[in-house]
Coordinates of C-alpha atoms and ligand atoms in Angstrom, one line a residue:
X26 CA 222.1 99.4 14.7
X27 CA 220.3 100.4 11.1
X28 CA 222.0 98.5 8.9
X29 CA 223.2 100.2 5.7
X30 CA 223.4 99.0 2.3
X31 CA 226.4 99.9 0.3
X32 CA 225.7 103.0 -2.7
X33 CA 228.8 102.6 -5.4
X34 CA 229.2 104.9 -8.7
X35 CA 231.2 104.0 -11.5
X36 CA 232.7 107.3 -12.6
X37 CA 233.1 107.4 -16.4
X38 CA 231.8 108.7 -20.0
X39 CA 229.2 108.1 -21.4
X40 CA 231.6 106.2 -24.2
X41 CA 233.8 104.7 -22.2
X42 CA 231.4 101.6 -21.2
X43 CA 232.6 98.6 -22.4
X44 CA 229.8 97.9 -25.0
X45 CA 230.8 100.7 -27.1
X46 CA 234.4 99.5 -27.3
X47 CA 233.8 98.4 -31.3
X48 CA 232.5 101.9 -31.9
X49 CA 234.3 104.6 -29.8
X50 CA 237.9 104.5 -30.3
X51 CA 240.3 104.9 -26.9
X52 CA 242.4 107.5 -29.3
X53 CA 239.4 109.1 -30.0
X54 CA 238.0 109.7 -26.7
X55 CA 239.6 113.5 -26.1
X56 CA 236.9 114.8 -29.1
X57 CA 233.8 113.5 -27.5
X58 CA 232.0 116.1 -25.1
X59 CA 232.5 115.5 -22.0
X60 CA 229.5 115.2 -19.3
X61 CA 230.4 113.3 -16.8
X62 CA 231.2 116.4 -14.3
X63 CA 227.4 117.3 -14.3
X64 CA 226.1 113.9 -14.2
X65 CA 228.3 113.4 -11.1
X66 CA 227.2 116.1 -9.7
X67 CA 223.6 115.3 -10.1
X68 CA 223.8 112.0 -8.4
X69 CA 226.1 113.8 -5.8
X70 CA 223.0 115.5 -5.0
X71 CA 220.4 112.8 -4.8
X72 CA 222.9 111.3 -2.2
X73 CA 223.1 114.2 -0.4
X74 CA 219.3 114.9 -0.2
X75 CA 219.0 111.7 1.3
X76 CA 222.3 112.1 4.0
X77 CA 223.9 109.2 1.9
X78 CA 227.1 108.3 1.0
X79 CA 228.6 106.5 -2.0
X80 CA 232.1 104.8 -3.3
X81 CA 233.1 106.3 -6.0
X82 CA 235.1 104.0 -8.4
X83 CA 237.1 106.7 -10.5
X84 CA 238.5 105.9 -14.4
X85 CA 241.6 107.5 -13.5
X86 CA 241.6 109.1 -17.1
X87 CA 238.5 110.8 -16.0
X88 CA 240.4 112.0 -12.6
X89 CA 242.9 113.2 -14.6
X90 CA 241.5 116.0 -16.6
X91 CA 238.8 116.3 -14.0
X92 CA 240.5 116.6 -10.9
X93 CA 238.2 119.2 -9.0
X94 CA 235.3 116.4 -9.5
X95 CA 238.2 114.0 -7.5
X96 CA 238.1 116.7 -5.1
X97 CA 234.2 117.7 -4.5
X98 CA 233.4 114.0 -4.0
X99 CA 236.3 113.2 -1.2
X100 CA 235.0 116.5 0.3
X101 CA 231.7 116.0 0.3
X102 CA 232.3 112.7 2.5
X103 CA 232.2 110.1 -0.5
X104 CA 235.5 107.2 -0.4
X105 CA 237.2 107.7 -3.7
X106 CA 238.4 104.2 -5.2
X107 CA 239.7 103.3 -8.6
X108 CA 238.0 101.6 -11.6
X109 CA 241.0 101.4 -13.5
X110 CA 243.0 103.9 -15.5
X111 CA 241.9 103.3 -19.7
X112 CA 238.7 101.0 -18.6
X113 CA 239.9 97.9 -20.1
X114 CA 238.4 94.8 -19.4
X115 CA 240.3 93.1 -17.2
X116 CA 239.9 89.8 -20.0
X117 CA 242.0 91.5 -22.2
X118 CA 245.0 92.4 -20.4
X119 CA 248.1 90.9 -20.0
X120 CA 249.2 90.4 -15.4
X121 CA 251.5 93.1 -16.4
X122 CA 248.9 95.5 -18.2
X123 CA 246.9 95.1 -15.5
X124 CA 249.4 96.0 -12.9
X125 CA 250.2 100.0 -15.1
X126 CA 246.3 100.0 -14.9
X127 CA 245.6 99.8 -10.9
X128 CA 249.2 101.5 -9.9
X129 CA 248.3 104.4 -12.5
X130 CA 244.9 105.1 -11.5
X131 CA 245.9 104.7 -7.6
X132 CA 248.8 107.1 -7.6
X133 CA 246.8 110.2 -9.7
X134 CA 243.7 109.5 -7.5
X135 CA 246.1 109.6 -4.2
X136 CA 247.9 112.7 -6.1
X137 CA 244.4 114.5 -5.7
X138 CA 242.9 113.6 -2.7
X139 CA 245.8 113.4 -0.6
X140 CA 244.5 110.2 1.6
X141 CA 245.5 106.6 0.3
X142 CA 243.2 104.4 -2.3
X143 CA 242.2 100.8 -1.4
X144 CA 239.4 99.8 -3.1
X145 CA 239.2 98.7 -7.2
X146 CA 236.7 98.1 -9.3
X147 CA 237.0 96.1 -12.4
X148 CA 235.1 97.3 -15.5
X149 CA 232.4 95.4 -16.4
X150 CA 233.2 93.0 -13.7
X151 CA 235.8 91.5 -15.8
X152 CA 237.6 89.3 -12.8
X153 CA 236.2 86.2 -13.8
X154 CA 237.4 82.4 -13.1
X155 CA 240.8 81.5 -14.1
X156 CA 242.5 85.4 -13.5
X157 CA 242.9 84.7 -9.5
X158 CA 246.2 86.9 -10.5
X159 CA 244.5 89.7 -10.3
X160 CA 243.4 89.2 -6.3
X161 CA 247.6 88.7 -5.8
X162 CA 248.2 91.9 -8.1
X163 CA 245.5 94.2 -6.0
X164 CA 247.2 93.0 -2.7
X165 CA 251.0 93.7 -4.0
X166 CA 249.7 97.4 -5.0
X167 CA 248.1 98.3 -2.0
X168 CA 244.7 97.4 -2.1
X169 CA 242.5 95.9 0.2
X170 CA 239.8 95.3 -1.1
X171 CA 237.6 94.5 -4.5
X172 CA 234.2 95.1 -5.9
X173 CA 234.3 93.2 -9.6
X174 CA 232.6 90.3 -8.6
X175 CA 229.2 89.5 -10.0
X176 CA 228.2 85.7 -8.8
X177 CA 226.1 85.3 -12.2
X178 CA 226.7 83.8 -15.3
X179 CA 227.0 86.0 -18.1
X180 CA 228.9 86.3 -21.5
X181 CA 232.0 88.1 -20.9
X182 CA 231.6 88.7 -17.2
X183 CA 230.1 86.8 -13.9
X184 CA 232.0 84.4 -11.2
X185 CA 228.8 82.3 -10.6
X186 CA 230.3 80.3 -7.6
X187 CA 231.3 83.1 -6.0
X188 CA 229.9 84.0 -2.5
X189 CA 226.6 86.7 -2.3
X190 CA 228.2 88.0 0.8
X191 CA 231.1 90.1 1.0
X192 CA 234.0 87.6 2.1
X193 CA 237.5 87.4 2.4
X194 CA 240.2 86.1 -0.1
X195 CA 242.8 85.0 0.8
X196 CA 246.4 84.4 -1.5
X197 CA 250.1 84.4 -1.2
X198 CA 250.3 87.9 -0.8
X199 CA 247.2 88.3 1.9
X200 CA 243.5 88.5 2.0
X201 CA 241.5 90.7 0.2
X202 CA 238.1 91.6 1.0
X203 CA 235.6 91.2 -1.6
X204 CA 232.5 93.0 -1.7
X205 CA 229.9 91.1 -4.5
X206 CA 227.2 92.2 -6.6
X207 CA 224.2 91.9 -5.2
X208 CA 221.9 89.0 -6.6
X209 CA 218.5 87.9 -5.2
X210 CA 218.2 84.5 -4.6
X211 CA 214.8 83.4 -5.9
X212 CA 214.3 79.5 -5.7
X213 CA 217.3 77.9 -8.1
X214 CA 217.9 81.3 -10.3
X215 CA 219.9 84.2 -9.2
X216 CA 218.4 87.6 -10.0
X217 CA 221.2 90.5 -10.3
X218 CA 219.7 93.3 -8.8
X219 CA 222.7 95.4 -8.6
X220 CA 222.1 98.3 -10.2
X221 CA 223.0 99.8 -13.5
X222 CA 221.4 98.3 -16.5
X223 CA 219.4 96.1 -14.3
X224 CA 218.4 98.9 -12.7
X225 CA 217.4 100.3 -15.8
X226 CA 215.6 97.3 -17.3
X227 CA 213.7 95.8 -14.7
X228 CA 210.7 97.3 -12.3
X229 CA 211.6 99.1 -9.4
X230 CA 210.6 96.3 -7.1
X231 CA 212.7 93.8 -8.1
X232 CA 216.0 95.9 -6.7
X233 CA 213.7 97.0 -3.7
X234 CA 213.0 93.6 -2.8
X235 CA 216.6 92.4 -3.3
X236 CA 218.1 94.7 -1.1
X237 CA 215.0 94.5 1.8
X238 CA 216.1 90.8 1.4
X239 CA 219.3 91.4 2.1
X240 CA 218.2 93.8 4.8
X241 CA 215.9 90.8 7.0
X242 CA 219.2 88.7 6.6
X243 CA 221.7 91.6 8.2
X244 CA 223.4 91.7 5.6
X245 CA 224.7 94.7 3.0
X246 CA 223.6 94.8 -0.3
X247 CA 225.9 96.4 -3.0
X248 CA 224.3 98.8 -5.5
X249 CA 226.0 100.8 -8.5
X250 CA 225.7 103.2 -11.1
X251 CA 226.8 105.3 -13.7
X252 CA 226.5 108.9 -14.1
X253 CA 225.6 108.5 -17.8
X254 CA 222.6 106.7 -16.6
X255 CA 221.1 110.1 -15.1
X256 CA 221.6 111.7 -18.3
X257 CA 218.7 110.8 -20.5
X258 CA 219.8 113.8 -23.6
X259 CA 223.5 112.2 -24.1
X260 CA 224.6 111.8 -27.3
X261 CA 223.9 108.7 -29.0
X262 CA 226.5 107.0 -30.4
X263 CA 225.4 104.6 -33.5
X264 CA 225.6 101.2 -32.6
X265 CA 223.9 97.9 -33.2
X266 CA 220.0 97.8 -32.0
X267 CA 221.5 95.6 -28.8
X268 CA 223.6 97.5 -27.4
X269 CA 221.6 100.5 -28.1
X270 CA 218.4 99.0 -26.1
X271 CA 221.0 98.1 -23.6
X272 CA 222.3 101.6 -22.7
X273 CA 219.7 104.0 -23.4
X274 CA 216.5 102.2 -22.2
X275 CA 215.2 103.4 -19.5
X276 CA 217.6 106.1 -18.5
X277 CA 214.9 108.8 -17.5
X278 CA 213.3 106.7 -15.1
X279 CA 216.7 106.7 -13.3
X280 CA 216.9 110.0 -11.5
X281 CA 213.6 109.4 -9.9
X282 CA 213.3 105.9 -9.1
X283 CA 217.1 106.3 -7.5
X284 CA 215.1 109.3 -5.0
X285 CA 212.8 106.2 -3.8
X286 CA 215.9 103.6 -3.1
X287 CA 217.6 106.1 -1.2
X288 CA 214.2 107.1 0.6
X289 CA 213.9 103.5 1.7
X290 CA 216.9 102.2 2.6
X291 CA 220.4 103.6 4.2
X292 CA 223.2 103.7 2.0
X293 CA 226.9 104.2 2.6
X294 CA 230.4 103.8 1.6
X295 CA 232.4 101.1 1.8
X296 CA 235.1 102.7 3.7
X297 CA 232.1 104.3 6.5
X298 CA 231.2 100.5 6.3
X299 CA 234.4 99.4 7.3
X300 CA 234.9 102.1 10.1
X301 CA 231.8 100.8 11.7
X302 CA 232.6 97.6 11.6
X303 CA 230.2 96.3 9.0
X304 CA 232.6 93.6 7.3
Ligands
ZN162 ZN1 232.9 101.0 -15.8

């Protein structure tokens, strides 16, 4: 059997990523346009020119005033998932807080699809060391598994002792399967090659030799991305030079170099993965 490498979108705003939380107030969000419907779509087909499929982790504020988006991607043969109703790092929230945010998103996605929700995301991969509450929390609501993990070390986000292959946790209330970032081992440093801004900010051939590396060893790789980052005329929000080098570089170069990953190497959702036994 081919293996296949897991394809993951984060389906939100363009000013609902983390980074802009200083700038773009959550009360404030209803008044910004709203493009995330066409950039969906325009990865939707990239995947589909290529027979791929994706897990789409859902804001379900986003599923909620766009729920014929919801709809297209379950039809199209894409697993919806959650990323969280309001997109709040998990850092920030209170056990309870956290709890309104995955049943809230779960039950509107479920409301649209009509088929049950079992995979989360966290936003910015905010499950780090010290919230092991949150495992016991997804398990209680229904989920089986989690994609928030990034085994790197980086300033607000990362678990860097965490396993590079997807693994089981297991807590009072269960096991839950993780499914990691994917880093590339090189010699004693870790090189995220996931996706996103990486994917963004580094050459092509770093992710395509992360995830052929991953290939040799049988094992999936995890990629994701946004839908802002195929959408190179957004609006540009004012915000410090960091931030604004962080989101905007690089986001023409996404459409195409994205045609090439999925012309050399399988992708497909987590939940196909699961159904063919991959974990
Ligand atoms: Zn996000």
């Amino acid at each position: 059997m081919t293996a296949s490498h897991l394809f993951s979108i984060d389906v939100e705003e363009h000013f609902q990523v983390s980074a802009f939380e200083r700038y773009v107030d959550r009360g404030s969000w209803p008044e910004h346009e709203s493009r995330v419907v066409a950039n969906t779509d325009r990865l939707l087909e990239l995947l589909a020119r290529h027979s791929a499929r994706a897990t789409c982790f859902i804001v379900g504020w986003v599923a909620e005033r766009h729920p014929d988006l919801v709809r297209r991607i379950a039809a199209a043969g894409h697993e919806v998932a959650s990323h969280s109703y309001w997109h709040r790092r998990v850092t920030t929230l209170t056990p309870e807080e956290f709890r309104d945010e995955i049943r809230s998103s779960k039950a509107i996605l479920e409301d649209i699809v009509g088929t049950a929700v079992v995979g989360f995301r966290a936003p910015s991969y905010s499950i780090v060391p010290g919230l092991e509450w949150a495992f016991d929390l997804l398990l209680e609501e229904g989920y089986q598994y989690d994609s928030s993990l990034f085994p790197i070390a980086r300033r607000g986000y990362g678990w860097p002792d965490a396993p590079l292959d997807p693994h089981r946790i297991r807590r009072a209330a269960g096991e839950l399967l993780e499914i990691p970032m994917t880093v590339w081992p090189v010699g004693p440093f870790k090189v995220p090659a996931a996706g996103g801004g990486y994917f963004r900010q580094f050459p092509f051939w770093v992710t395509e030799r992360a995830f052929a590396a991953r290939e040799r060893a049988g094992k999936a790789g995890m990629f994701y991305i946004h839908p802002w980052e195929v959408d190179p005329d957004q609006p540009r929000v004012a915000v410090d030079r960091l931030t604004r080098i962080r989101h905007y570089r690089g986001l023409d170069r996404v459409a195409p170099d994205l045609d090439r990953l999925l012309a050399r190497f399988r992708f497909t959702s987590v939940a196909d993965w699961l159904a063919t036994g991959g974990a």
